[in-house]
Structures are given as structure tokens and as C-alpha cells.
């Protein structure tokens, strides 16, 4: 084994993970043991007290580590040396979940569904062949795959060996490894692979050895995102548009990398249109990852977001919790980008029906990391939540009369604008606000 697990870690692990680990260690009759007895047997096996058995070769160790219970968005402390979704055939339920996930992305061949049904009926347990003999352990190949991560919608990913092209040699990465290593699209990773099984189309990653040239365990043991030092936004995000509203927003309510921006206004004030215009203006810029979460959006609006594509969608009929989950999914991707030293912008439409604590948590995630990356959150809502660095207030009456730009300038503003536009620019903004208030 590549690491020794203590009793606390084992007791917190799901039973399926313990079965996988017991199978690797060669614990006899582990399926008939209660969880407490199974933990004792694994500890005894690790200590070499079970008939002097030796641990497997690290190069062929594919047993999953216990899943981390750290706070979501924090840096995982779980070992990184295994692939929990694509490992040895040991547990029928895990097998079905893995195959269903792989089928969705075309990772399995046409006989995978029937194999999953046999697993549900108990006809073919994981780790046993049809004749009752132990199945062969999956073979780990000598070669190491290295390429660029491309995340999929279901949480898993592929290593693209010749990005952006796709090839039959691209390597499947399980959702468990993506989450454990906090991988994001664009990460360059390397690690050993195993050949496809009978029901799979692609080779699978056994473990992540390096991320962007650094050891994976070193990256995972870094400071939690919430604890990274933050500073005021200092690099302005220009919109570079001829649209009158966007030009006004850029000039009078500037925001930058790491800003918390709320586009506020009554219904039909044009909040969604402005959010979509800002996202489109920022999309495609080099070094800037733009993600979109549609929470409680009208069914017709989803198709309007052509660029960029929505990262998470919870339609109008979904529950507040489902909407909060969609927002958290997009924000989590943005946090991973920022933690790697990149710049991400998450556009949320809307926070209006998201539970208030979840909405504030999404806004609070935005930050300009000192000597690092940044996460900018731009969200629509009926009113500001508090804690924003920029508020863009819209006037529904002006919008109804089609008098654009429809900004409510006295209700809008940016904290510390001089850090973004300089002292002269901040003075000009203050003068324009005063004139608007006197009008």
C-alpha cells in the first residue's frame, strides 16, 4: 500500500470503500463481516498480523483511500494514489454506478447495461468470474499518460492527449479523482493508466501523480481556499463594447478581478439581459474562465446563453435547494480555477430565489487572491445582499420606456473605485453621481 490508514479514517469510510480495500489486502470473507469487524481485519492485515501477509506492490495498488470529509471547497486531505471509481471488481453497487457514469459519456461498450443488470440480480458479483473463481486483477500498464483535463457535465473528465482534439487513446478520469484532486479544465496532469476492461472504450487513470508539474499530494495539501489571503480588486475588467448600457456600466460602476457584483432591480428591469451581455463580452478572453449558473431561469432563457454555455442549470420549477446546488456547482469550479492561480468569472442569474445563506456564501466566494488568482462573481437579484464591492442598480421604469442606459445611478456604486480607475477616474464617477442625484 502507498499509505497506512488509521482506525478513525477507516471508520469514516463508506462500506463500499472498505470492501475495495479489504479485497486488495486479501482479507478472507470480508463481505460477511460487520463494519467494525471489517475495520479490525483491515488494520490487522496492514500491520502484518494476518498470517504474515505482505502489502501489494505500490505500482499495482488500486485500493481507494477513504473519502475526505473536509468542508466543500477546501483542499482535500485524502490520499491521491487510487482511482475509486474504476478500480478492481469488488462491489456490485459500485460497479453499476461506474458503468452508468461511463455509459453517459460513451466510456463503455454496448454490453455494459446487461452487465449492470446482472450485478443487480446478484448473478455476477464484483471480484468473481462466472465459474466462481476470483476474477483477474486489473492490469496497470507501464506507460504514464500526460495531457490536459477536460471536465464533463457529470463530474468526470478525460485527459486529452492532443488537445483540443479527441482521440481513442484519451484517458478517462473518474469523478472521485476529479473531486479529490480538485481538477479543473485546462489542468495538465500525469499518472499511470490501465487498459480498458471488456465493457469500456477508453483506458482509465489509476492515480494522479502530478498536477501542472507539481506532485499531486503537494497541491492537495495546500491552504484551503477560504483561508487564502485576499486584497481589493485592482485589475479592471473592461467590457470593450459599443452598447450604451455596457459602456455606462464600465465607466460609472467599474468592477475588476475578484469583485462581488450584484445587478439589482425590480422584475422586468433588464437584469438578465445585462448579465448575459456582460458574460458574452467577457467570454473568450485569454486567461479568463467564464462560467454561468442559471437558477430559477425561464425555460426560454436557457437557449439565449449561446456564449458562454451555462455550467449549471436549475430551471424555474426547481426547488430553492436545487437552485442553490446549481449556483454552488458553478462557484466551486470557479474556486478551483482561482486556487490554481487562474482567473474565473461566475455569472449567476439569479440569486433571487436561492436561500439567503446560500446566496451570501456564493457572493462571499469572490476574492482577489494576494499574489494568486481571482474569482469574480456577478449575480442578479431583486436587491443587494450586503458585502458587494459593486452594485449595478437598474430602473424598471426607464427600461419599460426603453430609455437606455436604464441605470439607477444613485443606487449604484463601487467600493474603492480608485484601485480600478485611479484617483481621477474615481473623482469623475463621484461628480457624475452628484449630477444624477441633483437632476
XYZ file of C-alpha atoms in Angstrom:
439
model
C 0.000 0.000 0.000
C 1.109 3.558 -0.659
C -0.159 4.703 2.729
C -1.277 3.240 6.061
C -4.774 4.157 7.158
C -5.674 4.655 10.823
C -8.809 3.477 12.582
C -10.559 6.863 12.504
C -10.113 7.194 8.750
C -11.391 3.658 8.157
C -14.413 4.080 10.408
C -15.405 7.211 8.486
C -15.109 5.479 5.100
C -18.154 4.091 3.242
C -18.597 0.317 3.384
C -18.006 0.032 -0.377
C -14.562 1.622 0.028
C -13.726 -0.760 2.874
C -14.707 -3.718 0.669
C -12.383 -2.466 -2.070
C -9.546 -2.053 0.417
C -10.152 -5.450 2.041
C -10.104 -7.108 -1.363
C -6.729 -5.542 -2.162
C -5.307 -6.667 1.174
C -6.636 -10.188 0.721
C -8.867 -10.252 3.803
C -10.743 -13.542 3.751
C -14.541 -13.473 3.924
C -14.666 -9.692 4.206
C -18.187 -9.476 2.768
C -19.603 -11.373 5.738
C -18.037 -9.052 8.311
C -19.789 -6.204 10.054
C -18.182 -2.825 9.548
C -16.456 -2.775 12.965
C -15.059 -6.272 12.435
C -14.024 -5.351 8.895
C -12.064 -2.346 10.204
C -10.302 -4.607 12.718
C -9.439 -7.103 9.973
C -8.029 -4.380 7.697
C -5.919 -2.926 10.497
C -4.597 -6.371 11.383
C -3.778 -7.054 7.733
C -1.968 -3.747 7.380
C 0.064 -4.485 10.495
C 1.102 -7.845 9.050
C -0.699 -9.797 11.787
C -2.875 -11.804 9.415
C -0.690 -14.823 8.664
C 2.239 -12.615 7.708
C 0.657 -11.362 4.511
C 2.608 -8.676 2.695
C 1.215 -5.481 1.199
C 0.738 -5.272 -2.568
C 3.225 -3.546 -4.824
C 2.612 0.232 -4.838
C 2.580 0.248 -8.629
C -0.378 -2.110 -8.600
C -2.152 -0.643 -5.593
C -5.591 0.383 -6.767
C -7.458 0.380 -3.462
C -9.402 3.587 -2.777
C -8.494 5.903 0.036
C -11.228 6.914 2.472
C -13.123 9.895 1.183
C -12.300 13.213 2.771
C -14.949 14.813 4.934
C -13.397 18.250 4.736
C -15.601 21.251 4.009
C -16.674 21.603 0.433
C -14.333 23.820 -1.495
C -11.472 23.188 0.928
C -8.314 21.414 -0.016
C -8.790 17.683 0.233
C -6.597 15.761 2.664
C -7.416 12.296 1.261
C -4.626 10.203 -0.296
C -4.405 10.693 -4.060
C -2.958 7.368 -5.161
C -6.035 5.495 -6.331
C -8.997 5.536 -8.661
C -12.068 4.724 -6.580
C -14.487 4.651 -9.496
C -12.572 2.432 -11.891
C -10.731 0.028 -9.630
C -10.890 -3.709 -9.105
C -14.169 -5.548 -9.419
C -15.176 -5.808 -5.775
C -18.614 -4.325 -5.110
C -21.698 -4.779 -7.305
C -23.289 -1.453 -6.451
C -20.096 0.472 -7.185
C -19.771 -1.385 -10.479
C -23.239 -0.311 -11.576
C -22.610 3.327 -10.645
C -19.301 3.375 -12.517
C -20.754 1.829 -15.644
C -23.758 4.167 -15.663
C -21.412 7.166 -15.392
C -19.131 5.828 -18.099
C -22.014 4.974 -20.458
C -23.272 8.543 -20.274
C -20.022 9.729 -21.831
C -19.563 6.690 -24.076
C -16.865 5.058 -21.961
C -18.473 1.593 -22.045
C -19.498 -0.640 -24.919
C -22.972 -1.929 -25.706
C -22.829 -4.900 -23.342
C -22.326 -2.741 -20.221
C -26.066 -2.306 -19.416
C -26.689 -6.040 -19.357
C -23.698 -6.495 -17.098
C -25.118 -3.888 -14.706
C -28.459 -5.729 -14.589
C -26.707 -8.978 -13.756
C -24.984 -7.144 -10.892
C -28.361 -6.025 -9.501
C -29.655 -9.608 -9.576
C -26.533 -10.799 -7.847
C -25.663 -13.115 -10.745
C -22.149 -11.726 -11.143
C -20.558 -10.206 -8.075
C -17.549 -7.977 -8.457
C -14.318 -9.864 -7.995
C -15.774 -13.247 -9.082
C -15.788 -14.804 -12.516
C -18.740 -16.847 -13.853
C -17.211 -20.129 -12.662
C -16.840 -18.845 -9.115
C -13.068 -18.349 -9.389
C -11.560 -14.992 -8.394
C -11.522 -12.563 -11.292
C -8.201 -11.265 -12.571
C -6.919 -8.081 -11.006
C -6.977 -5.125 -13.440
C -3.671 -4.753 -15.170
C -1.796 -1.484 -14.662
C 0.218 -0.619 -17.719
C 3.768 0.637 -17.557
C 3.047 3.727 -19.589
C 2.192 7.068 -17.995
C -0.396 9.319 -19.601
C 0.055 13.071 -19.613
C -2.333 15.588 -21.052
C -4.870 18.334 -20.462
C -8.004 17.838 -18.363
C -11.414 18.364 -19.933
C -14.260 18.226 -17.415
C -17.550 16.584 -18.362
C -21.024 17.509 -17.231
C -21.373 14.532 -14.865
C -18.276 15.425 -12.843
C -15.852 13.006 -14.520
C -13.220 14.050 -17.058
C -10.863 12.990 -19.816
C -7.180 13.561 -20.263
C -6.880 14.912 -23.801
C -3.535 13.747 -25.125
C -3.675 16.034 -28.166
C -5.846 18.952 -27.035
C -8.212 20.207 -28.228
C -8.614 17.132 -30.451
C -10.192 13.955 -29.080
C -8.612 10.556 -29.738
C -9.346 6.935 -28.887
C -6.271 6.987 -26.646
C -7.646 9.728 -24.388
C -7.775 8.619 -20.746
C -10.916 8.527 -18.589
C -10.691 10.181 -15.147
C -13.327 9.260 -12.567
C -15.469 11.862 -10.823
C -13.970 10.769 -7.499
C -10.457 11.671 -8.674
C -11.670 14.973 -10.137
C -13.206 15.949 -6.811
C -10.377 14.623 -4.657
C -7.674 16.405 -6.665
C -9.906 19.437 -7.367
C -9.153 19.239 -11.082
C -10.328 21.929 -13.468
C -10.438 22.102 -17.241
C -7.018 23.094 -18.513
C -5.007 21.396 -15.769
C -2.118 19.332 -17.118
C -1.904 16.078 -15.196
C 0.069 12.845 -15.434
C -0.260 9.366 -13.972
C -0.273 5.635 -14.773
C -3.184 4.135 -16.684
C -4.762 0.729 -17.010
C -6.147 -0.846 -20.168
C -9.903 -0.756 -20.835
C -11.953 -3.604 -19.404
C -14.368 -5.585 -21.525
C -17.163 -3.059 -21.002
C -15.057 0.078 -21.506
C -13.923 2.034 -24.535
C -11.130 4.094 -23.017
C -8.126 3.471 -20.772
C -8.587 4.745 -17.210
C -6.330 6.761 -14.957
C -5.154 4.789 -11.932
C -3.964 7.783 -9.926
C -2.910 11.394 -10.341
C 0.833 11.785 -9.873
C 1.364 15.402 -10.920
C -0.820 18.475 -11.464
C 0.665 21.249 -13.570
C 4.132 19.845 -12.932
C 3.778 19.619 -9.134
C 3.240 16.469 -7.042
C -0.475 15.866 -6.594
C -0.249 15.420 -2.837
C 1.574 18.749 -2.537
C -1.187 20.524 -4.465
C -3.945 18.865 -2.432
C -2.312 19.723 0.884
C -2.272 23.431 0.078
C -4.099 26.137 2.032
C -7.889 25.987 1.959
C -9.460 28.412 -0.495
C -11.312 30.225 2.304
C -8.015 30.852 4.077
C -6.159 32.316 1.097
C -5.303 35.993 1.695
C -7.391 38.441 -0.332
C -6.920 42.021 -1.405
C -9.142 44.637 -3.037
C -9.771 44.202 -6.781
C -7.101 46.152 -8.607
C -7.272 44.904 -12.218
C -10.284 46.277 -14.044
C -12.381 44.018 -16.250
C -13.176 46.122 -19.295
C -16.235 45.251 -21.402
C -14.998 46.764 -24.695
C -18.482 47.179 -26.161
C -20.338 49.813 -28.186
C -23.566 49.015 -26.331
C -24.702 52.115 -24.417
C -25.583 50.219 -21.245
C -22.319 48.280 -21.159
C -20.316 51.444 -21.754
C -22.113 53.145 -18.858
C -21.563 50.167 -16.565
C -17.887 50.053 -17.453
C -17.424 53.763 -16.831
C -19.643 54.500 -13.808
C -19.816 51.149 -11.982
C -16.431 49.543 -12.712
C -15.523 46.118 -11.387
C -12.405 44.002 -11.584
C -10.929 40.592 -10.970
C -12.151 39.433 -7.578
C -15.191 41.746 -7.383
C -18.545 40.793 -5.886
C -21.092 42.321 -8.260
C -24.884 42.382 -7.872
C -27.117 43.581 -10.699
C -30.198 44.709 -8.764
C -33.630 45.782 -9.891
C -37.340 45.073 -9.945
C -38.874 42.475 -12.301
C -38.518 43.379 -15.986
C -35.777 45.897 -15.217
C -33.448 44.067 -17.604
C -31.215 42.251 -15.103
C -30.951 39.002 -17.082
C -30.231 40.808 -20.336
C -27.443 42.836 -18.733
C -25.909 39.769 -17.051
C -25.951 37.909 -20.354
C -24.393 40.873 -22.182
C -21.593 41.106 -19.604
C -20.916 37.367 -19.800
C -20.790 37.498 -23.594
C -18.426 40.483 -23.509
C -16.035 38.628 -21.192
C -16.290 35.217 -22.835
C -13.363 34.020 -24.905
C -10.710 36.234 -23.349
C -7.363 34.568 -22.939
C -6.681 33.521 -19.384
C -10.250 34.166 -18.196
C -12.644 31.288 -17.463
C -16.307 32.365 -17.655
C -18.896 30.102 -16.002
C -22.662 30.589 -15.879
C -25.260 29.303 -13.417
C -28.939 29.661 -14.355
C -31.002 29.356 -11.176
C -34.767 29.695 -11.454
C -34.490 30.888 -15.040
C -37.336 30.812 -17.524
C -37.209 27.793 -19.869
C -36.937 30.127 -22.854
C -33.863 31.862 -21.435
C -31.583 28.821 -21.360
C -31.223 28.892 -25.146
C -30.245 32.562 -25.120
C -26.930 31.803 -23.393
C -25.052 30.765 -26.522
C -21.689 32.074 -25.349
C -20.686 31.112 -22.831
C -22.540 27.850 -22.281
C -24.221 27.552 -18.893
C -22.141 25.483 -16.472
C -25.137 24.616 -14.260
C -28.880 24.972 -14.784
C -31.787 24.746 -12.333
C -34.964 25.815 -14.189
C -37.877 27.885 -12.923
C -39.777 24.910 -11.499
C -36.834 23.609 -9.448
C -36.714 23.914 -5.676
C -34.680 26.593 -3.880
C -32.261 23.877 -2.760
C -31.782 22.702 -6.355
C -31.118 26.280 -7.417
C -28.591 26.679 -4.611
C -26.884 23.480 -5.750
C -26.578 24.774 -9.325
C -25.025 28.006 -8.074
C -22.635 26.125 -5.778
C -21.573 23.861 -8.655
C -20.528 26.811 -10.813
C -18.887 28.646 -7.911
C -16.960 25.501 -6.943
C -15.491 25.286 -10.452
C -14.506 28.938 -10.211
C -12.842 28.375 -6.836
C -10.739 25.584 -8.283
C -9.567 27.822 -11.122
C -8.669 30.627 -8.708
C -6.899 28.262 -6.306
C -4.696 27.110 -9.207
C -3.671 30.721 -9.860
C -6.107 31.360 -12.727
C -8.869 33.946 -13.147
C -12.537 32.910 -13.196
C -15.807 34.811 -13.561
C -19.051 33.177 -12.394
C -22.257 34.792 -13.684
C -25.401 33.811 -11.745
C -28.921 34.505 -12.959
C -30.478 34.693 -10.441
C -29.929 34.667 -6.665
C -33.459 35.962 -6.071
C -34.984 32.623 -5.039
C -31.834 30.964 -3.724
C -31.888 30.601 0.089
C -30.260 33.755 1.536
C -27.436 31.915 3.314
C -26.523 30.084 0.091
C -26.680 33.332 -1.894
C -24.358 35.113 0.530
C -21.990 32.143 0.513
C -21.799 32.306 -3.288
C -21.037 36.033 -3.222
C -18.521 35.630 -0.412
C -16.509 33.181 -2.522
C -15.378 36.029 -4.783
C -11.916 37.340 -3.988
C -8.720 38.684 -5.465
C -6.109 36.336 -4.004
C -2.901 38.056 -2.958
C -0.157 37.100 -5.425
C -2.515 34.500 -6.925
C -5.648 34.010 -8.984
C -9.076 35.561 -8.680
C -12.748 34.633 -8.589
C -15.290 37.235 -9.681
C -18.995 36.661 -9.002
C -21.597 38.647 -10.955
C -25.172 37.883 -9.907
C -28.653 39.242 -10.488
C -31.070 39.809 -7.589
C -34.024 41.939 -6.593
C -31.835 43.907 -4.162
C -28.250 43.918 -2.866
C -27.403 41.394 -0.144
C -24.655 43.398 1.543
C -20.951 42.779 1.158
C -20.856 43.592 -2.553
C -17.937 45.563 -3.927
C -20.019 46.764 -6.907
C -23.786 47.305 -7.198
C -25.358 47.932 -10.598
C -28.918 49.131 -9.945
C -31.409 49.189 -12.816
C -34.528 51.349 -13.132
C -37.541 49.302 -14.260
C -39.443 52.426 -15.343
C -36.642 53.572 -17.634
C -36.436 50.065 -19.079
C -40.187 49.989 -19.720
C -39.897 53.311 -21.572
C -36.863 51.927 -23.441
C -34.707 54.782 -22.226
C -31.235 53.302 -22.140
C -28.932 53.105 -20.336
C -31.517 52.340 -17.657
C -29.154 52.648 -14.681
C -30.306 53.958 -11.331
C -27.062 55.816 -10.777
C -27.707 56.981 -7.191
C -28.402 53.376 -6.219
C -25.281 52.085 -7.980
C -21.687 52.283 -6.911
C -18.268 50.678 -6.478
C -16.192 50.420 -3.319
C -12.615 51.635 -3.668
C -13.056 52.669 -7.333
C -9.654 54.397 -7.274
C -7.985 50.970 -7.147
C -9.582 50.205 -10.533
C -9.729 53.557 -12.361
C -7.291 55.767 -10.476
C -7.959 58.901 -8.437
C -9.047 60.988 -11.438
C -11.490 58.308 -12.580
C -12.936 57.960 -9.090
C -13.424 61.726 -8.909
C -15.226 61.723 -12.267
C -17.552 58.943 -11.064
C -18.364 60.891 -7.902
C -19.136 64.015 -9.955
C -21.452 62.072 -12.295
C -23.301 60.550 -9.334
C -23.766 64.000 -7.777
C -25.163 65.394 -11.009
C -27.549 62.451 -11.331
C -28.780 62.943 -7.770
C -29.395 66.660 -8.378
C -31.333 66.066 -11.589
